[in-house]
Coordinates of C-alpha atoms in Angstrom, one line a residue:
X1 CA 6.2 -40.1 -41.9
X2 CA 2.6 -38.9 -42.0
X3 CA 2.5 -35.2 -41.3
X4 CA -0.6 -35.7 -39.0
X5 CA 1.3 -38.2 -36.8
X6 CA 4.4 -35.9 -36.7
X7 CA 2.3 -32.9 -35.7
X8 CA 0.5 -34.8 -33.0
X9 CA 3.8 -36.3 -31.7
X10 CA 5.3 -32.8 -31.4
X11 CA 2.3 -31.5 -29.4
X12 CA 2.4 -34.5 -27.0
X13 CA 6.2 -33.9 -26.5
X14 CA 5.6 -30.3 -25.7
X15 CA 2.9 -31.3 -23.1
X16 CA 5.0 -34.0 -21.5
X17 CA 8.2 -32.0 -21.2
X18 CA 7.5 -30.5 -17.6
X19 CA 6.3 -33.9 -16.4
X20 CA 9.4 -35.9 -17.4
X21 CA 12.1 -33.3 -16.7
X22 CA 13.6 -32.8 -13.2
X23 CA 12.8 -29.3 -11.8
X24 CA 16.4 -29.1 -10.5
X25 CA 17.7 -29.3 -14.0
X26 CA 16.0 -26.0 -15.1
X27 CA 18.8 -23.5 -15.3
X28 CA 16.9 -20.3 -14.5
X29 CA 14.9 -21.6 -11.5
X30 CA 15.4 -19.6 -8.4
X31 CA 16.0 -21.4 -5.1
X32 CA 13.8 -20.7 -2.1
X33 CA 15.0 -17.8 0.1
X34 CA 14.2 -16.9 3.6
X35 CA 13.5 -13.3 2.6
X36 CA 9.9 -14.0 1.6
X37 CA 6.7 -11.9 1.5
X38 CA 3.4 -13.6 1.8
X39 CA 0.8 -13.1 -0.9
X40 CA -1.1 -9.9 -0.3
X41 CA -3.2 -9.9 -3.5
X42 CA -2.4 -9.0 -7.2
X43 CA -1.6 -5.4 -6.4
X44 CA 2.1 -6.3 -5.8
X45 CA 2.4 -8.1 -9.2
X46 CA 2.2 -7.5 -12.9
X47 CA -1.2 -8.8 -14.0
X48 CA -1.7 -7.4 -17.5
X49 CA 0.3 -8.7 -20.6
X50 CA 0.1 -8.8 -24.4
X51 CA 1.4 -11.4 -26.7
X52 CA 2.2 -11.9 -30.4
X53 CA 2.8 -15.2 -32.2
X54 CA 3.1 -16.9 -35.5
X55 CA 2.8 -20.5 -36.5
X56 CA 1.0 -23.1 -38.5
X57 CA -2.7 -23.4 -39.2
X58 CA -4.1 -26.9 -40.2
X59 CA -7.6 -28.2 -40.9
X60 CA -7.1 -31.1 -38.4
X61 CA -7.2 -31.8 -34.7
X62 CA -5.7 -34.7 -32.7
X63 CA -9.1 -35.4 -31.3
X64 CA -11.5 -35.5 -34.3
X65 CA -9.1 -36.0 -37.2
X66 CA -9.2 -34.1 -40.5
X67 CA -12.3 -32.6 -42.2
X68 CA -13.8 -33.8 -45.4
X69 CA -10.6 -34.0 -47.5
X70 CA -8.0 -36.8 -47.3
X71 CA -4.8 -34.7 -47.1
X72 CA -4.4 -31.6 -45.0
X73 CA -1.7 -29.0 -45.5
X74 CA -0.1 -26.7 -43.0
X75 CA -0.3 -22.9 -43.7
X76 CA 1.1 -19.8 -42.1
X77 CA -1.0 -18.3 -39.3
X78 CA -0.6 -15.4 -37.0
X79 CA -2.2 -14.1 -33.8
X80 CA -2.1 -12.0 -30.7
X81 CA -3.8 -11.7 -27.4
X82 CA -4.4 -9.5 -24.3
X83 CA -4.4 -11.3 -20.9
X84 CA -5.3 -10.4 -17.4
X85 CA -3.9 -12.7 -14.6
X86 CA -6.6 -13.0 -11.9
X87 CA -4.8 -15.4 -9.6
X88 CA -1.6 -17.4 -9.7
X89 CA -3.2 -20.2 -11.6
X90 CA -6.1 -18.5 -13.5
X91 CA -6.2 -15.8 -16.2
X92 CA -8.6 -14.4 -18.8
X93 CA -7.2 -14.1 -22.3
X94 CA -8.7 -12.5 -25.4
X95 CA -7.2 -14.1 -28.5
X96 CA -7.1 -13.1 -32.2
X97 CA -6.0 -15.6 -34.9
X98 CA -5.8 -15.2 -38.7
X99 CA -4.4 -17.0 -41.7
X100 CA -5.6 -19.7 -44.1
X101 CA -6.4 -23.4 -44.2
X102 CA -5.8 -25.9 -47.1
X103 CA -6.5 -29.5 -48.0
X104 CA -7.0 -31.7 -51.1
X105 CA -8.0 -35.3 -52.0
X106 CA -4.6 -36.5 -53.3
X107 CA -4.1 -39.0 -50.5
X108 CA -5.6 -42.5 -50.6
X109 CA -8.0 -43.7 -48.0
X110 CA -7.3 -46.4 -45.4
X111 CA -8.6 -49.1 -47.7
X112 CA -6.3 -48.0 -50.5
X113 CA -9.0 -46.4 -52.7
X114 CA -9.0 -42.7 -53.6
X115 CA -11.7 -40.6 -52.1
X116 CA -14.8 -39.9 -54.1
X117 CA -15.7 -36.2 -53.9
X118 CA -17.0 -33.5 -56.2
X119 CA -14.1 -31.3 -55.1
X120 CA -10.4 -31.7 -55.6
X121 CA -9.2 -29.2 -53.1
X122 CA -10.1 -26.1 -51.1
X123 CA -8.5 -23.1 -49.5
X124 CA -10.2 -21.2 -46.7
X125 CA -9.2 -17.7 -45.7
X126 CA -9.5 -17.4 -41.9
X127 CA -10.0 -13.7 -42.0
X128 CA -10.3 -13.5 -38.2
X129 CA -11.2 -15.3 -35.1
X130 CA -11.8 -13.8 -31.7
X131 CA -12.2 -15.8 -28.5
X132 CA -12.2 -15.3 -24.8
X133 CA -10.4 -18.0 -22.9
X134 CA -9.8 -19.1 -19.3
X135 CA -6.1 -20.0 -18.9
X136 CA -5.1 -22.4 -16.2
X137 CA -1.4 -22.6 -15.0
X138 CA -0.9 -26.2 -14.1
X139 CA 2.6 -26.1 -12.7
X140 CA 2.5 -22.8 -10.7
X141 CA 2.6 -24.6 -7.4
X142 CA 6.1 -26.0 -6.9
X143 CA 7.5 -26.8 -3.5
X144 CA 11.1 -26.6 -4.6
X145 CA 11.2 -23.3 -6.3
X146 CA 9.3 -20.1 -5.8
X147 CA 9.8 -18.9 -9.4
X148 CA 9.6 -21.6 -12.0
X149 CA 11.5 -21.3 -15.3
X150 CA 8.9 -23.1 -17.2
X151 CA 5.2 -23.7 -16.7
X152 CA 2.5 -25.8 -18.4
X153 CA -0.9 -24.3 -19.0
X154 CA -4.2 -25.3 -20.5
X155 CA -7.0 -23.1 -21.9
X156 CA -10.6 -23.4 -22.9
X157 CA -13.1 -20.8 -24.1
X158 CA -15.4 -19.7 -26.8
X159 CA -15.8 -17.1 -29.6
X160 CA -16.5 -16.5 -33.3
X161 CA -14.6 -17.0 -36.5
X162 CA -15.1 -15.4 -39.9
X163 CA -13.8 -17.3 -42.9
X164 CA -14.4 -17.7 -46.7
X165 CA -13.8 -21.2 -48.4
X166 CA -12.8 -21.4 -52.1
X167 CA -13.3 -24.8 -53.8
X168 CA -11.6 -26.5 -56.9
X169 CA -13.9 -29.0 -58.6
X170 CA -12.7 -32.5 -59.4
X171 CA -11.7 -33.1 -63.0
X172 CA -10.7 -29.5 -63.7
X173 CA -12.6 -26.3 -63.8
X174 CA -12.4 -22.9 -62.3
X175 CA -12.3 -22.4 -58.6
X176 CA -15.3 -20.7 -57.0
X177 CA -16.3 -19.3 -53.7
X178 CA -18.5 -21.4 -51.4
X179 CA -20.7 -18.4 -50.9
X180 CA -21.7 -16.7 -54.1
X181 CA -22.0 -13.3 -52.5
X182 CA -18.4 -13.4 -51.3
X183 CA -19.4 -12.6 -47.7
X184 CA -17.6 -14.3 -44.8
X185 CA -19.2 -17.2 -42.9
X186 CA -19.4 -16.6 -39.2
X187 CA -19.5 -19.6 -36.9
X188 CA -19.2 -20.2 -33.2
X189 CA -15.9 -21.8 -32.2
X190 CA -14.7 -23.6 -29.1
X191 CA -10.9 -23.4 -28.5
X192 CA -9.2 -26.0 -26.4
X193 CA -5.4 -25.7 -26.0
X194 CA -2.3 -26.3 -24.0
X195 CA 1.2 -24.8 -24.1
X196 CA 4.5 -24.2 -22.4
X197 CA 5.8 -20.9 -21.2
X198 CA 9.4 -20.0 -20.5
X199 CA 10.4 -17.0 -18.3
X200 CA 13.1 -15.1 -20.1
X201 CA 12.9 -12.1 -17.8
X202 CA 10.5 -10.3 -15.6
X203 CA 9.1 -8.6 -18.7
X204 CA 9.3 -11.2 -21.5
X205 CA 8.2 -14.8 -21.8
X206 CA 8.6 -17.3 -24.6
X207 CA 5.2 -18.9 -25.4
X208 CA 4.8 -22.2 -27.2
X209 CA 1.3 -23.4 -27.7
X210 CA -1.2 -25.6 -29.5
X211 CA -4.9 -24.9 -29.8
X212 CA -7.7 -27.0 -31.3
X213 CA -10.8 -25.1 -32.6
X214 CA -14.1 -26.9 -32.9
X215 CA -16.6 -25.1 -35.2
X216 CA -20.3 -25.2 -34.8
X217 CA -20.7 -25.9 -38.5
X218 CA -19.6 -28.2 -41.4
X219 CA -18.7 -25.5 -43.8
X220 CA -15.1 -24.7 -42.9
X221 CA -13.9 -26.6 -46.0
X222 CA -16.9 -25.6 -48.1
X223 CA -18.1 -29.2 -48.4
X224 CA -20.9 -30.0 -45.9
X225 CA -20.6 -33.7 -45.3
X226 CA -22.3 -35.1 -42.2
X227 CA -22.1 -36.3 -39.5
X228 CA -19.0 -34.6 -38.2
X229 CA -18.5 -30.8 -37.9
X230 CA -15.3 -29.2 -39.1
X231 CA -12.3 -28.3 -36.9
X232 CA -8.9 -26.8 -37.2
X233 CA -5.8 -26.2 -35.1
X234 CA -3.1 -23.7 -34.6
X235 CA 0.5 -24.4 -33.4
X236 CA 2.5 -21.3 -32.6
X237 CA 5.5 -19.8 -31.0
X238 CA 5.5 -16.2 -29.7
X239 CA 6.5 -13.7 -27.1
X240 CA 4.5 -12.4 -24.2
X241 CA 5.3 -9.0 -22.8
X242 CA 4.3 -8.2 -19.2
X243 CA 2.8 -4.7 -18.5
X244 CA 3.1 -2.9 -15.2
X245 CA 5.4 -1.1 -12.8
X246 CA 9.1 -1.8 -13.1
X247 CA 10.3 -4.0 -10.3
X248 CA 7.0 -5.9 -9.8
X249 CA 7.2 -9.6 -10.6
X250 CA 4.6 -11.4 -12.8
X251 CA 1.7 -12.9 -10.9
X252 CA 1.6 -16.0 -13.1
X253 CA 5.1 -17.0 -12.0
X254 CA 4.5 -16.5 -8.3
X255 CA 4.4 -19.7 -6.3
X256 CA 2.2 -19.1 -3.1
X257 CA 2.7 -22.6 -1.7
X258 CA 6.5 -22.4 -1.7
X259 CA 6.5 -18.8 -0.5
X260 CA 4.3 -19.7 2.5
X261 CA 6.5 -22.6 3.3
X262 CA 9.7 -20.5 3.1
X263 CA 8.1 -17.8 5.2
X264 CA 7.3 -20.3 8.0
X265 CA 10.7 -21.8 7.8
X266 CA 12.3 -18.3 8.1
X267 CA 10.2 -17.5 11.1
X268 CA 11.1 -20.8 12.7
X269 CA 14.8 -20.1 12.2
X270 CA 14.5 -16.6 13.5
X271 CA 12.6 -17.8 16.6
X272 CA 15.2 -20.4 17.3
X273 CA 18.0 -17.8 16.9
X274 CA 16.2 -15.5 19.3
X275 CA 15.7 -18.3 21.8
X276 CA 19.4 -19.2 21.8
X277 CA 20.3 -15.5 22.2
X278 CA 17.8 -15.2 25.1
X279 CA 19.3 -18.2 26.9
X280 CA 22.8 -16.9 26.6
X281 CA 21.7 -13.5 28.0
X282 CA 19.9 -15.2 30.9
X283 CA 23.0 -17.1 31.7
X284 CA 25.1 -13.9 31.8
X285 CA 22.4 -12.1 33.9
X286 CA 22.3 -15.0 36.4
X287 CA 26.1 -14.7 36.9
X288 CA 25.8 -11.0 37.6
X289 CA 22.7 -11.0 39.8
X290 CA 24.7 -11.4 43.1
X291 CA 27.0 -8.6 42.2
X292 CA 24.1 -6.3 41.4
X293 CA 22.0 -7.1 44.5
X294 CA 24.6 -7.4 47.3
X295 CA 24.1 -4.7 49.9
X296 CA 26.8 -4.9 52.7
X297 CA 25.8 -1.9 54.7
X298 CA 22.0 -2.5 54.4
X299 CA 21.2 1.0 53.2
X300 CA 19.1 -0.3 50.3
X301 CA 21.7 0.5 47.6
X302 CA 23.8 -2.4 46.2
X303 CA 27.5 -2.4 46.6
X304 CA 27.9 -2.1 42.8
X305 CA 26.3 1.4 42.9
X306 CA 27.1 2.5 46.5
X307 CA 29.4 5.5 46.5
X308 CA 29.4 5.8 50.3
X309 CA 29.8 2.3 51.7
X310 CA 29.5 1.7 55.5
X311 CA 26.7 4.2 56.2
X312 CA 24.9 3.7 59.5
X313 CA 21.7 1.7 59.5
X314 CA 19.6 4.7 60.5
X315 CA 20.9 7.0 57.9
X316 CA 18.7 8.0 55.0
X317 CA 20.6 7.8 51.7
X318 CA 20.2 9.0 48.1
X319 CA 20.3 6.8 45.0
X320 CA 24.2 6.6 45.2
X321 CA 24.1 5.4 48.8
X322 CA 25.3 8.7 50.3
X323 CA 23.5 10.3 53.4
X324 CA 20.9 12.9 52.5
X325 CA 21.4 16.4 53.9
X326 CA 19.4 17.3 57.0
X327 CA 16.8 19.9 56.0
X328 CA 17.0 23.3 57.8
X329 CA 13.7 24.4 59.1
X330 CA 13.1 28.0 58.2
X331 CA 11.0 30.1 60.4
X332 CA 8.2 31.7 58.5
X333 CA 7.8 35.5 59.0
X334 CA 4.2 36.6 59.4
X335 CA 3.3 39.5 57.2
X336 CA 0.9 42.1 58.6
X337 CA -1.0 44.3 56.2
X338 CA -1.8 47.6 57.9
X339 CA -4.4 50.3 57.2
X340 CA -1.6 52.4 55.8
X341 CA -0.7 49.7 53.3
X342 CA -4.3 49.5 52.3
X343 CA -4.5 53.2 51.9
X344 CA -1.4 53.3 49.6
X345 CA -3.0 50.6 47.3
X346 CA -6.4 52.3 47.2
X347 CA -4.7 55.6 46.3
X348 CA -2.9 53.9 43.5
X349 CA -6.1 52.5 42.1
X350 CA -7.9 55.8 42.3
X351 CA -5.1 57.7 40.5
X352 CA -4.4 55.0 37.8
X353 CA -5.4 56.1 34.3
X354 CA -4.5 54.9 30.8
X355 CA -4.5 56.6 27.4
X356 CA -7.8 56.1 25.6
X357 CA -8.2 52.5 24.3
X358 CA -4.5 51.8 25.0
X359 CA -2.5 50.1 27.8
X360 CA 0.0 53.0 28.3
X361 CA -0.2 54.5 31.8
X362 CA -0.6 58.3 32.1
X363 CA 2.3 60.1 33.8
X364 CA 0.3 61.5 36.7
X365 CA -0.3 57.9 37.9
X366 CA 3.4 57.2 38.4
X367 CA 3.8 58.7 42.0
X368 CA 1.1 56.5 43.4
X369 CA 2.5 53.4 41.7
X370 CA 6.0 54.2 43.0
X371 CA 4.6 54.1 46.6
X372 CA 3.0 50.6 45.8
X373 CA 6.4 49.4 44.5
X374 CA 8.1 50.6 47.7
X375 CA 5.5 48.8 49.8
X376 CA 5.9 45.5 47.9
X377 CA 9.7 45.6 48.2
X378 CA 9.7 46.6 51.9
X379 CA 7.3 44.0 53.1
X380 CA 8.0 41.4 50.4
X381 CA 4.2 41.3 49.6
X382 CA 2.5 39.6 46.7
X383 CA 0.2 41.5 44.4
X384 CA -2.6 40.4 42.0
X385 CA -3.5 42.8 39.2
X386 CA -7.0 42.3 37.7
X387 CA -7.8 44.2 34.5
X388 CA -11.4 45.1 33.6
X389 CA -13.2 47.1 30.9
X390 CA -16.7 48.3 30.1
X391 CA -18.8 46.8 27.4
X392 CA -17.9 49.2 24.6
X393 CA -16.3 47.3 21.8
X394 CA -16.0 43.6 21.0
X395 CA -15.6 41.0 23.7
X396 CA -12.3 39.8 22.3
X397 CA -10.8 43.3 22.1
X398 CA -11.9 44.2 25.6
X399 CA -10.4 40.9 27.0
X400 CA -7.1 41.6 25.3
X401 CA -7.1 45.3 26.5
X402 CA -7.8 44.4 30.1
X403 CA -4.9 41.8 30.1
X404 CA -2.6 44.4 28.4
X405 CA -3.3 47.1 31.0
X406 CA -2.7 44.7 33.9
X407 CA 0.6 43.6 32.3
X408 CA 1.5 47.3 31.8
X409 CA 1.1 48.0 35.5
X410 CA 3.1 44.8 36.3
X411 CA 5.9 45.9 33.9
X412 CA 6.1 49.3 35.6
X413 CA 6.4 47.9 39.1
X414 CA 9.1 45.3 37.9
X415 CA 11.1 48.2 36.4
X416 CA 10.9 49.8 39.9
X417 CA 12.6 46.8 41.5
X418 CA 9.7 44.6 42.5
X419 CA 10.2 40.8 42.0
X420 CA 8.3 39.7 38.9
X421 CA 7.4 36.4 40.6
X422 CA 5.5 38.3 43.3
X423 CA 3.1 39.9 40.8
X424 CA 0.2 38.1 38.9
X425 CA -1.5 40.0 36.1
X426 CA -4.8 38.8 34.6
X427 CA -7.5 40.3 32.4
X428 CA -11.2 39.7 32.7
X429 CA -12.5 42.0 30.0
X430 CA -16.1 43.1 30.5
X431 CA -17.1 40.0 32.4
X432 CA -17.0 41.4 36.0
X433 CA -18.6 44.9 36.0
X434 CA -19.0 46.8 39.3
X435 CA -21.5 49.3 37.9
X436 CA -24.0 49.6 35.1
X437 CA -22.6 50.0 31.6
X438 CA -25.7 52.0 30.5
X439 CA -24.3 55.3 31.9
X440 CA -21.0 57.0 31.3
X441 CA -20.3 57.1 35.0
X442 CA -20.9 53.4 35.3
X443 CA -18.7 52.6 32.3
X444 CA -15.9 54.8 33.9
X445 CA -16.0 52.7 37.1
X446 CA -15.9 49.5 35.1
X447 CA -12.7 50.6 33.3
X448 CA -10.3 49.7 36.1
X449 CA -7.3 47.7 37.3
X450 CA -7.8 46.2 40.8
X451 CA -4.9 45.7 43.2
X452 CA -5.0 42.8 45.7
X453 CA -2.1 42.5 48.1
X454 CA -1.3 39.4 50.3

């Protein structure tokens, strides 16, 4: 069988495989699950990958035939790529391919005659080729399975190739380079390809592909022979390695259509379950409503919670249905503050002194404070202590000192038996002077603790 026909048939078989096979026969396909997350962008997936491959290079393409020699030969080729998956169905891939191309004129033409050519054969070293391709995943959307085991893809792009043809003359003679200076030819190339990819794991894919390269020149075989430009093809098998955080799936295998459908189905199922449960709860609540609302004695508390059934209609009850205690009206005792009481307080204010810049009370002030404590206990009076300072020092320190001195007096009185709840101690710092702070006498008056009884 003709090698060209065999090669083309192989490529067509590879392209037709996912169209003729039943998706349910794919062993590694994952059935849809209700535990589905909708697509939130590529951040939740592996998007970068690298691939290496090896295969056969041939100076022929299924669309365009062979070049200017009658019999082409397959030669080893190799390549690699870096790919970024933009969306489920679209990726950008940078490819590199190298190897060699061979052909000769040993095969008869279609009319049975041998080709007439000044060259017997050629060999072209494909030193390198670099292309940027758009890759389209054709079978990403599958309504039966969220993660396919196999997908069909196509690619198209553009780039450059560097190659050096070596020719062998017809009738014998030494081979020679097409370019006498030995430099590589650089030509624009247009790659068009297709392939099958098999998901082996979340990290590794098996990649089978076939790409046709159309050059923008007629010098690939070293024999310019218009009107057709030269072309070549590369059939390969390789491995693709997904890069990214462990645990993240590959974006190219994600099926947004099936995931959305499964999510909606899961929500519908959950809603139906919730509705069934709500209907059952409503039925139970309806059966208990009479029990919870029946109030035989009319006190406003249902029999279910009433701990004191049979209370009179006029009785006021608490939350458990029991009568509330009748409040006892206490007679308020009026407190009269006499001139003597006022004198005792005034004497305490006049005799109250503290150590310099401190809140400790000097001992000679104790006697007057003891008489105030006796007054408060005897008549059950309330007392407000207001601490004040002059303007010497910082505002913050004076405020703290005034409060500390008022609290010091309160603490002394409490230690003498006065109820602490009857005494309020506050500090105003230097905000309420009663004399000028410009004189020593005025500042002395401003450094005080005022007593207010009531």
